[in-house]
Coordinates of C-alpha atoms in Angstrom, one line a residue:
X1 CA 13.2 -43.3 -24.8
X2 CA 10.1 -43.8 -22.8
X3 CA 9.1 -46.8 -20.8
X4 CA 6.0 -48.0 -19.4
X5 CA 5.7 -49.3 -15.8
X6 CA 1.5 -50.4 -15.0
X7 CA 0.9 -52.0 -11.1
X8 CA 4.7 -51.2 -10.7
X9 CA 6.9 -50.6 -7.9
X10 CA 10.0 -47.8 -6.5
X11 CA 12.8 -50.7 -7.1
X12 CA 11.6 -51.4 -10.9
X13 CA 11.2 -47.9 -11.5
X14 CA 15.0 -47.2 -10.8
X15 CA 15.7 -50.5 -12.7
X16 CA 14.1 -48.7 -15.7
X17 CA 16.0 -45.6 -15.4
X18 CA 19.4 -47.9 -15.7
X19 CA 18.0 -49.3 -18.8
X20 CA 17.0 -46.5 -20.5
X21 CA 20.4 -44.8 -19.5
X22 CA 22.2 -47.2 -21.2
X23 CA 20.5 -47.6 -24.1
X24 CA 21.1 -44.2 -25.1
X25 CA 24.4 -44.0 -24.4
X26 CA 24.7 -42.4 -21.4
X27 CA 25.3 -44.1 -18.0
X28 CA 26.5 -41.8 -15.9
X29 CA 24.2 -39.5 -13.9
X30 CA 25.3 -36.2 -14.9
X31 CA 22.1 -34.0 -13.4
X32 CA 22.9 -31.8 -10.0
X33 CA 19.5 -32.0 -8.5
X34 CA 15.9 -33.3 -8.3
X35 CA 13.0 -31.4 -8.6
X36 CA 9.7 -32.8 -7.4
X37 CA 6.2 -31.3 -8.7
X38 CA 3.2 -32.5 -7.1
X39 CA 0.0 -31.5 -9.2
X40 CA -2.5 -33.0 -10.5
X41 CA -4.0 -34.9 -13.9
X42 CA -5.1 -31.6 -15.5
X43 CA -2.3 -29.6 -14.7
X44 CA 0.7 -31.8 -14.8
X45 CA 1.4 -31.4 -19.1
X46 CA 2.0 -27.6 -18.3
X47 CA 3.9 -27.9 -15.5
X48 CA 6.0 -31.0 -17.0
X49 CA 6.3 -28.6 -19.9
X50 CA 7.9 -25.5 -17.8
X51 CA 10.1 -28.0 -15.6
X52 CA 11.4 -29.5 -18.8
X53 CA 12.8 -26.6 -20.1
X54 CA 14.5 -25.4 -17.0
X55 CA 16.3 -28.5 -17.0
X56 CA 18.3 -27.5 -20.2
X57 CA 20.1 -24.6 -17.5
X58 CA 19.6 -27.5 -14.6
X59 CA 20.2 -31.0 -15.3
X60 CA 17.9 -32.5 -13.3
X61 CA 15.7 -35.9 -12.3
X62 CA 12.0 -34.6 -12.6
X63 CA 9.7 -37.0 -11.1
X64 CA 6.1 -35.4 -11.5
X65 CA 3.4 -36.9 -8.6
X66 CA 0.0 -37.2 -10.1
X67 CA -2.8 -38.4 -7.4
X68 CA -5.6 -39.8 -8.3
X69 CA -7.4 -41.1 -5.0
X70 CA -10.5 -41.7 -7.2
X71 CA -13.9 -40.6 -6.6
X72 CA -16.1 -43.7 -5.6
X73 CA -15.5 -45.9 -2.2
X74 CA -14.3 -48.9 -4.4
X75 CA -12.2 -46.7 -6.3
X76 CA -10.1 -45.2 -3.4
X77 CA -9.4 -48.5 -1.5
X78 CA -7.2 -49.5 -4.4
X79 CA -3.6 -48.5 -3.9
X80 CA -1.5 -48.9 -7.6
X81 CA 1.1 -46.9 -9.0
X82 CA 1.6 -46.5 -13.0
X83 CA 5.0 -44.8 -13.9
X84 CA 6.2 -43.5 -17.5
X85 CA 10.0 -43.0 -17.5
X86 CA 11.2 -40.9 -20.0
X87 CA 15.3 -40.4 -21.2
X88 CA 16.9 -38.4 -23.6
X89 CA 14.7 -36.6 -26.8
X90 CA 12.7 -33.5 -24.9
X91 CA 14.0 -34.4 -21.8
X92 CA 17.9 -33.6 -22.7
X93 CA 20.4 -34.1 -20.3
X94 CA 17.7 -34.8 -17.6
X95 CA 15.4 -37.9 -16.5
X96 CA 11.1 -37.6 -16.0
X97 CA 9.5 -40.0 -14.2
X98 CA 5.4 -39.1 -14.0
X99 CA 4.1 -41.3 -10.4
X100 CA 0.3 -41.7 -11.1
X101 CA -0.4 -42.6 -7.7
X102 CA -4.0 -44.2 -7.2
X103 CA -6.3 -44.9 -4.6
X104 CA -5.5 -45.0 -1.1
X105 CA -1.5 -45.2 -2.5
X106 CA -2.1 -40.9 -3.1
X107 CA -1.7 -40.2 0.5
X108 CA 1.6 -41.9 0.8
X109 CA 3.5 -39.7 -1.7
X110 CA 6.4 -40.0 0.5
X111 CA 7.0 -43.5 0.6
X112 CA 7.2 -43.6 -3.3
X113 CA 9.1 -40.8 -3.9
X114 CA 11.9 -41.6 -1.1
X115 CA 13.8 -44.2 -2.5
X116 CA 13.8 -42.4 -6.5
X117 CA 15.6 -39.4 -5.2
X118 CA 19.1 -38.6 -6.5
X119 CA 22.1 -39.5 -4.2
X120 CA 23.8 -36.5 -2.3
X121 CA 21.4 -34.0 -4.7
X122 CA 19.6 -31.5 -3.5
X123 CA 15.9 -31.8 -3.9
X124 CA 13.2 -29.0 -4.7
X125 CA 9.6 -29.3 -4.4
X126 CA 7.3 -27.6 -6.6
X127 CA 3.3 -26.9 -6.1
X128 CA 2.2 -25.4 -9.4
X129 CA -1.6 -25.5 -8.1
X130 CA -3.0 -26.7 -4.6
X131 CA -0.2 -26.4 -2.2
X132 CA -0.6 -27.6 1.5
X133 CA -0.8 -24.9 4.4
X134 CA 2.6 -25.8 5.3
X135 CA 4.7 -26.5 3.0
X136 CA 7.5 -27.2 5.4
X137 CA 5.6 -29.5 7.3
X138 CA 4.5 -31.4 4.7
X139 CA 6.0 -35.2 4.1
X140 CA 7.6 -34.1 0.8
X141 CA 8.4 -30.9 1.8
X142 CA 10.4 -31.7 4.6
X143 CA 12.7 -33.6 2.2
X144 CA 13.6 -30.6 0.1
X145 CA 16.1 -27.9 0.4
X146 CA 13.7 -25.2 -1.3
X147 CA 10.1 -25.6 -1.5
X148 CA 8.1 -23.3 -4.4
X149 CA 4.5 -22.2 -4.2
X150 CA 2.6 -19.8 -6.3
X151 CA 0.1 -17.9 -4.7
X152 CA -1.5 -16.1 -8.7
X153 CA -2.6 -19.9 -8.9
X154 CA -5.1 -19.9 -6.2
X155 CA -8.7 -18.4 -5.4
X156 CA -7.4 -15.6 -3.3
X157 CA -3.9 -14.6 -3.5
X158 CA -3.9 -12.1 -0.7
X159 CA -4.6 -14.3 2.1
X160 CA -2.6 -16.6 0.3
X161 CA 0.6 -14.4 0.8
X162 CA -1.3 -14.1 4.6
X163 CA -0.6 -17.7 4.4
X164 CA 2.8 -17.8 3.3
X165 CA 3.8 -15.5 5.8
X166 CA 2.5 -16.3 9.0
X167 CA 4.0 -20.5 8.2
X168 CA 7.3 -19.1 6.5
X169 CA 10.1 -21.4 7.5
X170 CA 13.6 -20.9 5.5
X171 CA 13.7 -22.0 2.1
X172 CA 10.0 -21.4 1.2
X173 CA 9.8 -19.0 -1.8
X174 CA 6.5 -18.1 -4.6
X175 CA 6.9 -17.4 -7.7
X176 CA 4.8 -14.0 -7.4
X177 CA 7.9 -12.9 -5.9
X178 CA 10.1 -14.0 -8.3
X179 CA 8.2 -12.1 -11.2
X180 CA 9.3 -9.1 -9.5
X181 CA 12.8 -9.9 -10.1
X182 CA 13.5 -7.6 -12.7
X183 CA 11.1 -4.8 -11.5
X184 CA 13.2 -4.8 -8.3
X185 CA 16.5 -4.7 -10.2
X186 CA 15.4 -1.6 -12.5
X187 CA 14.3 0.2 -9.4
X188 CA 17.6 -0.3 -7.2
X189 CA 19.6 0.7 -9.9
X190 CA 17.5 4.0 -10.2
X191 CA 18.2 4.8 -6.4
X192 CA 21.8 4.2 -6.4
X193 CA 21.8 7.3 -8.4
X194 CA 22.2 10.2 -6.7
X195 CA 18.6 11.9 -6.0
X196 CA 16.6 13.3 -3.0
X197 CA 14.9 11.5 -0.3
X198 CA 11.8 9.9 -1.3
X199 CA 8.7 10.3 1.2
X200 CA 6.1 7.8 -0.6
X201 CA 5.5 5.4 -3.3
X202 CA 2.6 4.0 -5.7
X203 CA 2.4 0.7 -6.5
X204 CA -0.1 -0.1 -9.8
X205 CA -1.2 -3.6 -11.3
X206 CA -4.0 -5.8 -11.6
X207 CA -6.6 -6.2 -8.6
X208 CA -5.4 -9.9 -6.7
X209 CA -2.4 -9.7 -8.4
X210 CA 0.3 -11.1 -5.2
X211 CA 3.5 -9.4 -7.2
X212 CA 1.8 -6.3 -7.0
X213 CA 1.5 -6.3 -3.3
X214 CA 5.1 -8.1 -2.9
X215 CA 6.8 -5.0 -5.0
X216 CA 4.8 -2.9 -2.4
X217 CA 5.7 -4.5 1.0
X218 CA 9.3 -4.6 -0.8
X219 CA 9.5 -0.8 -1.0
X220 CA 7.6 -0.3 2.1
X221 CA 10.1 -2.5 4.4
X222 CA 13.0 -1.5 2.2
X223 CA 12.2 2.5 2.0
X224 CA 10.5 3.3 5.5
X225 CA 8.1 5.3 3.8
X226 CA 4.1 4.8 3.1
X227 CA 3.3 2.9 -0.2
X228 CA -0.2 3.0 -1.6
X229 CA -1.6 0.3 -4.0
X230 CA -3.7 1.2 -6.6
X231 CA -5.6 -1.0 -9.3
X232 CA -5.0 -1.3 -12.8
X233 CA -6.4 -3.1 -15.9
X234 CA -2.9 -4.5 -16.3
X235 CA -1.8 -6.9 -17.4
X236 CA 0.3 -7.5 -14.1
X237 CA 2.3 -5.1 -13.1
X238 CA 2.0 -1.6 -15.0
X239 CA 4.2 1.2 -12.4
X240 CA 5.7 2.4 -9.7
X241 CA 5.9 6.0 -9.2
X242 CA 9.0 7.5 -5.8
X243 CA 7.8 10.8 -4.7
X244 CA 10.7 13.1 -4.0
X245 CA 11.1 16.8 -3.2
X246 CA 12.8 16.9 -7.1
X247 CA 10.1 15.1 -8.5
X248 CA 9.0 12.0 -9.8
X249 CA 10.8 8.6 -10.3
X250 CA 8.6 6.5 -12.7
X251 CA 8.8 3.2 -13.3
X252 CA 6.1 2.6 -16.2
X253 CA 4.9 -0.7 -18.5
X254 CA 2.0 -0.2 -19.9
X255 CA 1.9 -2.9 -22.5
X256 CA 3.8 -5.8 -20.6
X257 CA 6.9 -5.8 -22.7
X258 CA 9.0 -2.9 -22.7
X259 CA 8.7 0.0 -19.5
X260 CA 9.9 3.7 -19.5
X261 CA 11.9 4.8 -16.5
X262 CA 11.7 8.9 -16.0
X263 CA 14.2 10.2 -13.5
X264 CA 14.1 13.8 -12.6
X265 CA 17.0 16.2 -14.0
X266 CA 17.8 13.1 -16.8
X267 CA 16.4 11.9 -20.2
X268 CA 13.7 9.5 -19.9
X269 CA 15.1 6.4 -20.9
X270 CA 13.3 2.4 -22.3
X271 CA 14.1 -0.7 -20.3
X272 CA 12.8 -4.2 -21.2
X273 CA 10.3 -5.9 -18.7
X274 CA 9.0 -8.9 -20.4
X275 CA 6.7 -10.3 -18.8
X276 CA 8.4 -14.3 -17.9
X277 CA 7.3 -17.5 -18.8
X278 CA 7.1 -20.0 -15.7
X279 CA 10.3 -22.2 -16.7
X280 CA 12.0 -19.0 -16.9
X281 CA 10.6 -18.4 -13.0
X282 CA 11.6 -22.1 -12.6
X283 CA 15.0 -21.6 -13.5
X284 CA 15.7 -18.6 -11.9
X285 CA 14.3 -20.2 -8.6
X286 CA 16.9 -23.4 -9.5
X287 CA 19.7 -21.0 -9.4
X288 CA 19.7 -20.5 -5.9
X289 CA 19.5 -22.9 -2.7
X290 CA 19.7 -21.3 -0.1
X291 CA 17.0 -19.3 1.7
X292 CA 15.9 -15.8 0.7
X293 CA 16.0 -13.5 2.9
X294 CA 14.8 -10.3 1.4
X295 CA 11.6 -13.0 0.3
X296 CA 10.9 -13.5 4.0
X297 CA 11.2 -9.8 5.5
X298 CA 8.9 -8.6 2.7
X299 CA 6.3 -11.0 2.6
X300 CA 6.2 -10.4 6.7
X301 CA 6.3 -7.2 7.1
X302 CA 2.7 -5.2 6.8
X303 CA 1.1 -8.5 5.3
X304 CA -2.0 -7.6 7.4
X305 CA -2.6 -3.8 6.2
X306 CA -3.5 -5.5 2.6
X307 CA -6.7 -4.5 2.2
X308 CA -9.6 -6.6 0.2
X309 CA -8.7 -6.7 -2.7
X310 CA -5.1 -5.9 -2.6
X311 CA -5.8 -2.1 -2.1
X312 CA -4.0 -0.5 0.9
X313 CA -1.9 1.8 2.3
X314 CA 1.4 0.4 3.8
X315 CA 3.6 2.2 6.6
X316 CA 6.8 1.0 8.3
X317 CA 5.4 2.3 11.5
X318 CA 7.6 -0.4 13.2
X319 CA 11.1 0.3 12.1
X320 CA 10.1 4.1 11.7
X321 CA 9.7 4.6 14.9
X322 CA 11.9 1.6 17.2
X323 CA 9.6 0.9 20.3
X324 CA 12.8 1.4 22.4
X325 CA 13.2 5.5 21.0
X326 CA 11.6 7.7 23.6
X327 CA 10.9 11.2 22.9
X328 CA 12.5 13.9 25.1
X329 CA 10.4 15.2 28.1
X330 CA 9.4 19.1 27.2
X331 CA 10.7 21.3 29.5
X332 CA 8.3 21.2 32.7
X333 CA 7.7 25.3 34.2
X334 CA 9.2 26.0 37.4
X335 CA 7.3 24.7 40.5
X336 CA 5.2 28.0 42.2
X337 CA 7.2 29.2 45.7
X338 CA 5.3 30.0 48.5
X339 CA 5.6 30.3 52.3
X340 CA 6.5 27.9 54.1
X341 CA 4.5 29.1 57.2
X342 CA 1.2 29.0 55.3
X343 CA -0.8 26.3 54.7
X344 CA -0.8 24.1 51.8
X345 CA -3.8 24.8 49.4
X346 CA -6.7 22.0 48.9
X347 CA -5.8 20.7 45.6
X348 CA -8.8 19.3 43.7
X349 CA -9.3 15.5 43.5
X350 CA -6.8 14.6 46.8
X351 CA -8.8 13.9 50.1
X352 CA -9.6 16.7 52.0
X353 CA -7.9 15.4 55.5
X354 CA -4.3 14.3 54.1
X355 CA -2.0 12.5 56.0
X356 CA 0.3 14.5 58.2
X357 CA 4.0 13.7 58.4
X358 CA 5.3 13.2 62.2
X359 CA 5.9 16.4 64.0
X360 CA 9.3 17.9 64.2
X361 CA 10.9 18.9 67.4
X362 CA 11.4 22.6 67.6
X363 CA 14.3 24.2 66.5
X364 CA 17.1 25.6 69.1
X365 CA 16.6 29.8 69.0
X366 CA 19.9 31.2 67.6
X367 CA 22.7 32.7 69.9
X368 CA 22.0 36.3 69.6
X369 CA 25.2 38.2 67.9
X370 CA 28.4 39.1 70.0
X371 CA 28.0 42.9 69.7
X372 CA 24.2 42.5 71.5
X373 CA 25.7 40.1 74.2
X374 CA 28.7 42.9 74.7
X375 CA 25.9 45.7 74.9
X376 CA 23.4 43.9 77.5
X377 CA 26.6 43.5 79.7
X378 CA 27.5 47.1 79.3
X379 CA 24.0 47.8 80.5
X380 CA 24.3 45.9 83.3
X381 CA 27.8 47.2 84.9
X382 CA 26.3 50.8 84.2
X383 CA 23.7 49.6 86.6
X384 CA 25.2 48.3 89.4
X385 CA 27.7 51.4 89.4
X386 CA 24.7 54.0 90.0
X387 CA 23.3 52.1 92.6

C-alpha cells in the first residue's frame, strides 16, 4: 500500500503509517530497528533497492532522506516536505517512508526525522554516497547506534579511509571493510593450521580499491610483518600471497567468483568468494550493533604509509618494536690503568686548564715494622756499652 503525503508534516506521516498498517492487516509493529539512509534524488532507487532487501533478514522502518535544497535563490527559501509511505508488497514485513526534503527544510534533517523513529529501536544511519566528515558528529548521526559509510563511493578512497580514521569514534564502520569479510575468514582459517612463521605478505587488487588496502593494514596490524600492495586489473580483490620459510600460502581469485587457496605440504583446494551485492553488505552490517573493533585498529594502524594510489609498503614498526624495549648495552672494554703519580693525559676536545679538585692533606708515614724498631734499639745499647 502506498500513500501520498505533498506540503505534509512528521505527525501526519505517523498518522499514515497507522492507516496503512491496518489496512493490510497488520497493526502491530513487528520490525526491531530503523535504518536511516540519507542520499540523494539520483541515488536513492538503488539504495532503497539494497535496504529493501535486507529488511527481509531485518524487519525494519526505512525512512530514506532525499534533499533537494534547490538550485536558484527562490528555490531554496522554500521549506516543504513530500513523503510516500509505503506498507506491505516489496516492502514485506517492513515500513519505507522516502522524506523529500526541500528548500531551506534540507538542512534540518534532524527535526523531521526525530519524531518518525521507532520506539526503544535501535537506529542505523546509512551514507551510500556523500557522507559528512564526521559522521559521529553529524545531527543524524549522533542519533544512531551504528553509522555506515562507503569509502569505493567517493573520488578518492584512500584519503577517504585517511578520513575515516583520523574521526573514528565507536560504532562507525564502511562497507569496503565489510567486503573483506569472507577474504578475512578464508585466510584465518588457513593460519590456524599448523605452518611456519610468515615474514611478509602481498596484497593484489584494483588501483583505489579501499578493501584492498583494508585486507592489507588487516594483515599488517594482525601479522607484525611488512605487507606490500600491488595493482591489479581486478575486478576488486584478486590475492593474497604469506611468505613462509615452507613456502607460499596463496589466496587467489582471479575471475571474482570462485578463489584457489594453495597451502604448502597440502592439495590445493577451491573456495567460493563471490563478489557481494550491497544488501548483502547491508545485512551483514545489520547483524551486529555494537562497535567493531578489529574495524577500528586496522583502519588506524599505518593509514598514513598508503601511498598514491594505494601502493605501499606497510610495517608494524610500532608494536614490533614497543618504544618501552631497550636493547642491552654491549659489553664496554676495561678502563686503561695507569699511575696514579703521573699526570692525567690532555684528552682532545676538554679545556686545556681543568678544574682541580681541593688538595688533600698528606697522608700520616706508616709505623715502620716491629723487627726494624727492635734492631735500631739493639744498635743503640751496643753503643752506649763501647763508650
Amino acid at each position: 500500500m502506498n500513500i501520498d503525503l505533498t506540503d505534509t508534516t512528521s505527525s501526519r506521516i505517523n498518522s499514515a503509517l497507522i492507516q496503512a498498517r491496518r489496512s493490510t492487516g497488520t497493526p502491530a509493529v513487528g520490525m526491531v530497528l530503523t535504518l536511516v539512509i540519507v542520499t540523494d534524488e539520483g541515488n536513492h532507487y538503488d539504495a532503497l533497492r539494497a535496504a529493501s532487501d535486507a529488511s527481509k533478514e531485518h524487519p525494519s522502518r526505512i525512512l530514506v532522506v532525499i534533499k533537494r535544497p534547490g538550485r536558484s535563490p527562490r528555490d531554496r527559501k522554500i521549506a516543504r516536505m513530500d513523503a510516500e509511505v509505503r506498507v506491505g508488497g516489496e516492502t514485506g514485513t517492513g515500513e519505507t517512508v522516502l522524506l523529500r526534503l526541500h528548500g531551506e527544510l534540507a538542512n534540518h534533517a534532524y527535526s523531521v526525522v526525530l519524531p518518525l523513529l521507532l520506539p526503544d529501536a535501535p537506529v542505523v544511519v546509512w551514507w551510500p554516497e556523500d557522507a559528512p566528515e564526521h559522521p559521529s558528529e553529524d545531527l543524524l548521526g549522533q542519533l544512531a547506534q551504528r553509522r555506515i559509510t562507503d569509502a569505493q563511493a567517493t573520488e578518492d578512497p584512500v584519503a577517504a579511509l585517511g578520513l575515516r580514521a583520523a574521526t573514528y569514534t565507536p560504532g562507525d564502520t564502511d562497507l569496503a571493510w565489510t567486503r573483506i569479510t569472507p577474504w578475512r575468514s578464508v585466510l584465518a582459517a588457513a593460519l590456524d593450521q599448523r605452518h611456519s612463521p610468515i615474514t611478509s605478505a602481498i596484497v593484489e587488487g584494483e588501483a583505489y580499491n579501499p578493501s584492498s588496502e583494508l585486507l592489507a593494514l588487516w594483515l599488517a596490524e594482525r601479522l607484525g610483518v611488512p605487507v606490500n600492495r600491488q595493482v591489479s586489473e581486478g575486478p576488486g580483490l584478486t590475492a593474497v600471497r604469506l611468505e613462509t620459510a615452507d613456502g607460499v600460502i596463496c589466496l587467489d581469485r582471479a575471475n571474482g567468483s570462485l578463489a584457489e587457496l594453495a597451502m604448502p605440504g597440502q592439495p590445493d583446494r577451491h573456495v567460493a568468494l563471490q563478489r557481494r551485492e550491497v544488501s548483502e553488505l547491508i545485512a551483514e552490517e545489520l547483524r551486529r550493533l555494537d562497535p567493531d573493533e578489529i574495524y577500528a585498529s586496522s583502519v588506524k594502524f599505518g593509514v598514513n604509509k598508503l601511498g598514491k594510489g594505494g601502493v605501499g609498503t606497510l610495517e608494524r614498526d610500532a608494536k614490533a618494536a614497543p618504544a618501552t624495549h631497550v636493547a642491552p648495552e654491549p659489553d664496554r672494554p676495561p678502563l686503561p690503568t695507569r699511575d696514579p703519580e703521573s699526570p692525567p693525559e690532555h684528552a682532545p676536545g676538554s679545556p686545556k686548564n681543568p678544574p682541580q679538585a681541593p688538595a688533600q692533606p698528606p697522608a700520616p708515614k706508616p709505623h715502620p715494622p716491629a723487627k726494624a724498631q727492635e734492631r735500631k734499639a739493639d744498635g743503640k745499647a751496643d753503643g752506649k756499652a763501647d763508650k
